[in-house]
Amino acid sequence: MDWRAESPELWTFLGSLRCGEILSGTVTAIESFGVFVALDDGPPHPLYPGVGFITFPELSWRRFEAASDVVQVGQRVSGEFLQFDTWNAEARLSLRAMRPDPFVAFAERTTVGRELHGHVTQLVPFGVFVRVADGIEGLIRGRDLTLPADEVVQIGDGVTVVVTHVDREKRQLFLSRQTAGQL
């Protein structure tokens, strides 16, 4: 579809937006591929339930199971404008950009060898995820476990772990069940 010809007012509005600009609106639909937002400013979208669109990774810094864990239809939101999606004639937004990344602060105060206490959140074929702080999960790799994960721990178990690697760029935390003296 040629959005310029079909909806010139929408095209002009979206083209006037600048990266980093804060846009507000109301969540109109939660779909399996993202969240639509009817923006306060600008025209309505001729096909979609909103001109604003938020992909799942841009909803929150924290892991969630469903978008409805973060936003609800009818909820007012403000997000940072990321880009003009010319294919769908949408304003791509980020809610998480409106809040500091909790991993950055955690990484600044955490060193390799530090012992932490946490709770098992997920057992996966390649290891065990452990929540060690609010919004911060690390991975004990399967190769670091002496037995299959489900024979060692269960979801919800409290565990003591040691930080083995912090990758700030990829936002990854690797852990071990060994004590600091055994590393």
Short mmCIF file of C-alpha atoms in Angstrom, two decimals:
data_model
loop_
_atom_site.label_atom_id
_atom_site.label_comp_id
_atom_site.label_asym_id
_atom_site.label_seq_id
_atom_site.Cartn_x
_atom_site.Cartn_y
_atom_site.Cartn_z
CA MET A 1 0.00 0.00 0.00
CA ASP A 2 1.25 3.49 -0.80
CA TRP A 3 0.72 5.24 2.54
CA ARG A 4 1.79 8.62 1.14
CA ALA A 5 -1.10 8.58 -1.31
CA GLU A 6 -3.56 6.68 0.89
CA SER A 7 -3.08 8.79 4.03
CA PRO A 8 -0.95 11.89 3.40
CA GLU A 9 -1.89 13.42 6.77
CA LEU A 10 -0.62 10.31 8.59
CA TRP A 11 2.57 10.22 6.49
CA THR A 12 3.26 13.91 7.21
CA PHE A 13 2.66 13.43 10.94
CA LEU A 14 4.96 10.40 11.18
CA GLY A 15 7.63 12.13 9.11
CA SER A 16 7.62 15.08 11.53
CA LEU A 17 8.53 12.93 14.55
CA ARG A 18 12.12 12.92 15.87
CA CYS A 19 13.96 10.06 17.57
CA GLY A 20 13.86 10.45 21.33
CA GLU A 21 10.61 12.44 21.29
CA ILE A 22 8.12 11.36 23.98
CA LEU A 23 4.68 10.39 22.68
CA SER A 24 1.63 9.59 24.80
CA GLY A 25 -1.54 7.68 24.08
CA THR A 26 -3.84 4.83 25.04
CA VAL A 27 -3.21 1.13 24.54
CA THR A 28 -5.89 0.00 22.06
CA ALA A 29 -4.89 -3.62 21.32
CA ILE A 30 -2.49 -6.29 22.50
CA GLU A 31 -1.62 -8.74 19.74
CA SER A 32 0.72 -11.74 19.54
CA PHE A 33 3.25 -9.53 17.71
CA GLY A 34 3.08 -6.32 19.74
CA VAL A 35 0.99 -3.56 21.28
CA PHE A 36 -0.94 -0.83 19.42
CA VAL A 37 -1.25 2.65 20.92
CA ALA A 38 -3.67 5.37 19.79
CA LEU A 39 -1.51 8.49 20.07
CA ASP A 40 -2.89 11.69 21.57
CA ASP A 41 -1.48 13.77 18.72
CA GLY A 42 -1.77 13.04 15.05
CA PRO A 43 -4.36 11.32 12.90
CA PRO A 44 -5.78 7.83 13.41
CA HIS A 45 -4.38 4.93 11.42
CA PRO A 46 -6.65 3.88 8.52
CA LEU A 47 -6.10 0.12 9.09
CA TYR A 48 -4.62 -0.52 12.54
CA PRO A 49 -6.03 0.22 15.99
CA GLY A 50 -3.29 2.78 16.63
CA VAL A 51 -0.51 4.76 14.98
CA GLY A 52 1.90 3.89 17.81
CA PHE A 53 3.33 0.37 18.02
CA ILE A 54 5.47 -1.27 20.70
CA THR A 55 7.33 -4.53 20.06
CA PHE A 56 7.60 -6.91 23.02
CA PRO A 57 11.30 -6.25 23.72
CA GLU A 58 10.52 -2.54 24.04
CA LEU A 59 7.82 -3.02 26.69
CA SER A 60 10.07 -3.62 29.69
CA TRP A 61 13.62 -4.31 30.86
CA ARG A 62 12.27 -7.17 32.94
CA ARG A 63 11.30 -10.58 31.60
CA PHE A 64 7.54 -11.16 31.32
CA GLU A 65 5.31 -13.97 30.12
CA ALA A 66 2.65 -11.92 28.32
CA ALA A 67 2.34 -8.30 27.22
CA SER A 68 -0.69 -8.02 29.50
CA ASP A 69 1.74 -8.44 32.42
CA VAL A 70 3.12 -5.00 31.46
CA VAL A 71 0.21 -3.07 29.86
CA GLN A 72 -3.56 -3.34 29.61
CA VAL A 73 -5.98 -2.24 26.89
CA GLY A 74 -7.23 1.22 27.88
CA GLN A 75 -4.08 2.08 29.84
CA ARG A 76 -2.43 5.46 29.25
CA VAL A 77 1.26 5.16 28.31
CA SER A 78 4.15 7.40 27.30
CA GLY A 79 6.96 6.06 25.18
CA GLU A 80 10.07 7.23 23.42
CA PHE A 81 9.80 7.46 19.64
CA LEU A 82 12.34 5.08 18.07
CA GLN A 83 11.59 5.18 14.36
CA PHE A 84 9.04 5.75 11.61
CA ASP A 85 8.05 2.32 10.28
CA THR A 86 7.39 3.31 6.66
CA TRP A 87 6.15 -0.18 5.71
CA ASN A 88 3.25 -0.12 8.20
CA ALA A 89 3.01 3.67 8.63
CA GLU A 90 3.51 3.40 12.40
CA ALA A 91 5.47 5.20 15.08
CA ARG A 92 7.64 2.57 16.81
CA LEU A 93 7.76 3.32 20.53
CA SER A 94 9.70 2.12 23.56
CA LEU A 95 8.33 2.03 27.10
CA ARG A 96 11.55 0.60 28.52
CA ALA A 97 13.55 3.58 27.24
CA MET A 98 11.57 5.68 29.71
CA ARG A 99 13.18 3.87 32.67
CA PRO A 100 16.79 3.21 33.63
CA ASP A 101 18.15 -0.22 32.73
CA PRO A 102 18.42 -2.12 36.05
CA PHE A 103 21.21 -4.27 34.61
CA VAL A 104 23.54 -1.26 34.25
CA ALA A 105 23.35 -0.38 37.96
CA PHE A 106 23.66 -4.05 38.93
CA ALA A 107 26.73 -4.56 36.71
CA GLU A 108 28.42 -1.48 38.17
CA ARG A 109 28.24 -2.85 41.72
CA THR A 110 28.84 -6.54 40.95
CA THR A 111 32.21 -8.21 40.46
CA VAL A 112 33.26 -11.68 39.36
CA GLY A 113 33.56 -13.92 42.42
CA ARG A 114 30.79 -12.16 44.33
CA GLU A 115 28.44 -14.50 46.16
CA LEU A 116 24.72 -13.80 45.71
CA HIS A 117 21.50 -15.34 46.93
CA GLY A 118 18.59 -15.84 44.57
CA HIS A 119 15.68 -17.97 43.48
CA VAL A 120 15.41 -20.35 40.53
CA THR A 121 13.02 -18.90 37.93
CA GLN A 122 13.39 -21.24 34.98
CA LEU A 123 14.86 -24.62 34.04
CA VAL A 124 15.95 -24.78 30.40
CA PRO A 125 17.82 -27.42 28.38
CA PHE A 126 21.03 -25.38 28.59
CA GLY A 127 20.92 -24.52 32.30
CA VAL A 128 19.09 -22.77 35.12
CA PHE A 129 18.02 -19.13 35.41
CA VAL A 130 18.29 -17.55 38.86
CA ARG A 131 16.81 -14.17 39.88
CA VAL A 132 19.49 -12.47 42.00
CA ALA A 133 17.94 -8.98 42.19
CA ASP A 134 14.76 -7.23 41.10
CA GLY A 135 14.70 -7.58 37.31
CA ILE A 136 18.10 -9.32 37.20
CA GLU A 137 18.46 -12.97 36.24
CA GLY A 138 21.62 -14.93 35.61
CA LEU A 139 22.32 -18.28 34.03
CA ILE A 140 24.01 -21.30 35.54
CA ARG A 141 25.09 -23.13 32.40
CA GLY A 142 24.17 -26.80 32.12
CA ARG A 143 27.82 -27.71 31.69
CA ASP A 144 28.45 -26.27 35.16
CA LEU A 145 25.90 -28.61 36.75
CA THR A 146 26.94 -32.08 37.87
CA LEU A 147 23.43 -33.50 37.21
CA PRO A 148 20.52 -32.51 34.94
CA ALA A 149 18.99 -29.22 36.14
CA ASP A 150 15.71 -30.78 37.30
CA GLU A 151 17.65 -33.19 39.52
CA VAL A 152 19.58 -30.34 41.15
CA VAL A 153 16.97 -27.60 41.69
CA GLN A 154 13.31 -26.78 41.17
CA ILE A 155 11.63 -23.51 40.21
CA GLY A 156 11.31 -21.36 43.31
CA ASP A 157 14.25 -22.91 45.15
CA GLY A 158 16.51 -20.49 46.99
CA VAL A 159 20.15 -20.90 45.95
CA THR A 160 23.53 -19.36 46.67
CA VAL A 161 25.51 -18.61 43.51
CA VAL A 162 28.77 -16.95 42.53
CA VAL A 163 29.15 -14.48 39.66
CA THR A 164 31.44 -15.95 36.99
CA HIS A 165 30.96 -13.38 34.19
CA VAL A 166 29.13 -10.10 33.60
CA ASP A 167 28.65 -9.03 29.97
CA ARG A 168 27.42 -5.44 30.09
CA GLU A 169 27.10 -5.10 26.32
CA LYS A 170 24.87 -8.17 25.91
CA ARG A 171 23.21 -7.71 29.32
CA GLN A 172 24.18 -11.23 30.39
CA LEU A 173 25.06 -12.58 33.81
CA PHE A 174 26.65 -16.01 34.26
CA LEU A 175 26.64 -17.80 37.58
CA SER A 176 27.96 -20.92 39.27
CA ARG A 177 26.72 -22.92 42.26
CA GLN A 178 30.30 -23.28 43.51
CA THR A 179 31.33 -21.15 46.45
CA ALA A 180 33.78 -18.31 45.98
CA GLY A 181 36.55 -20.35 47.64
CA GLN A 182 36.12 -23.15 45.07
CA LEU A 183 36.39 -21.00 41.95
#
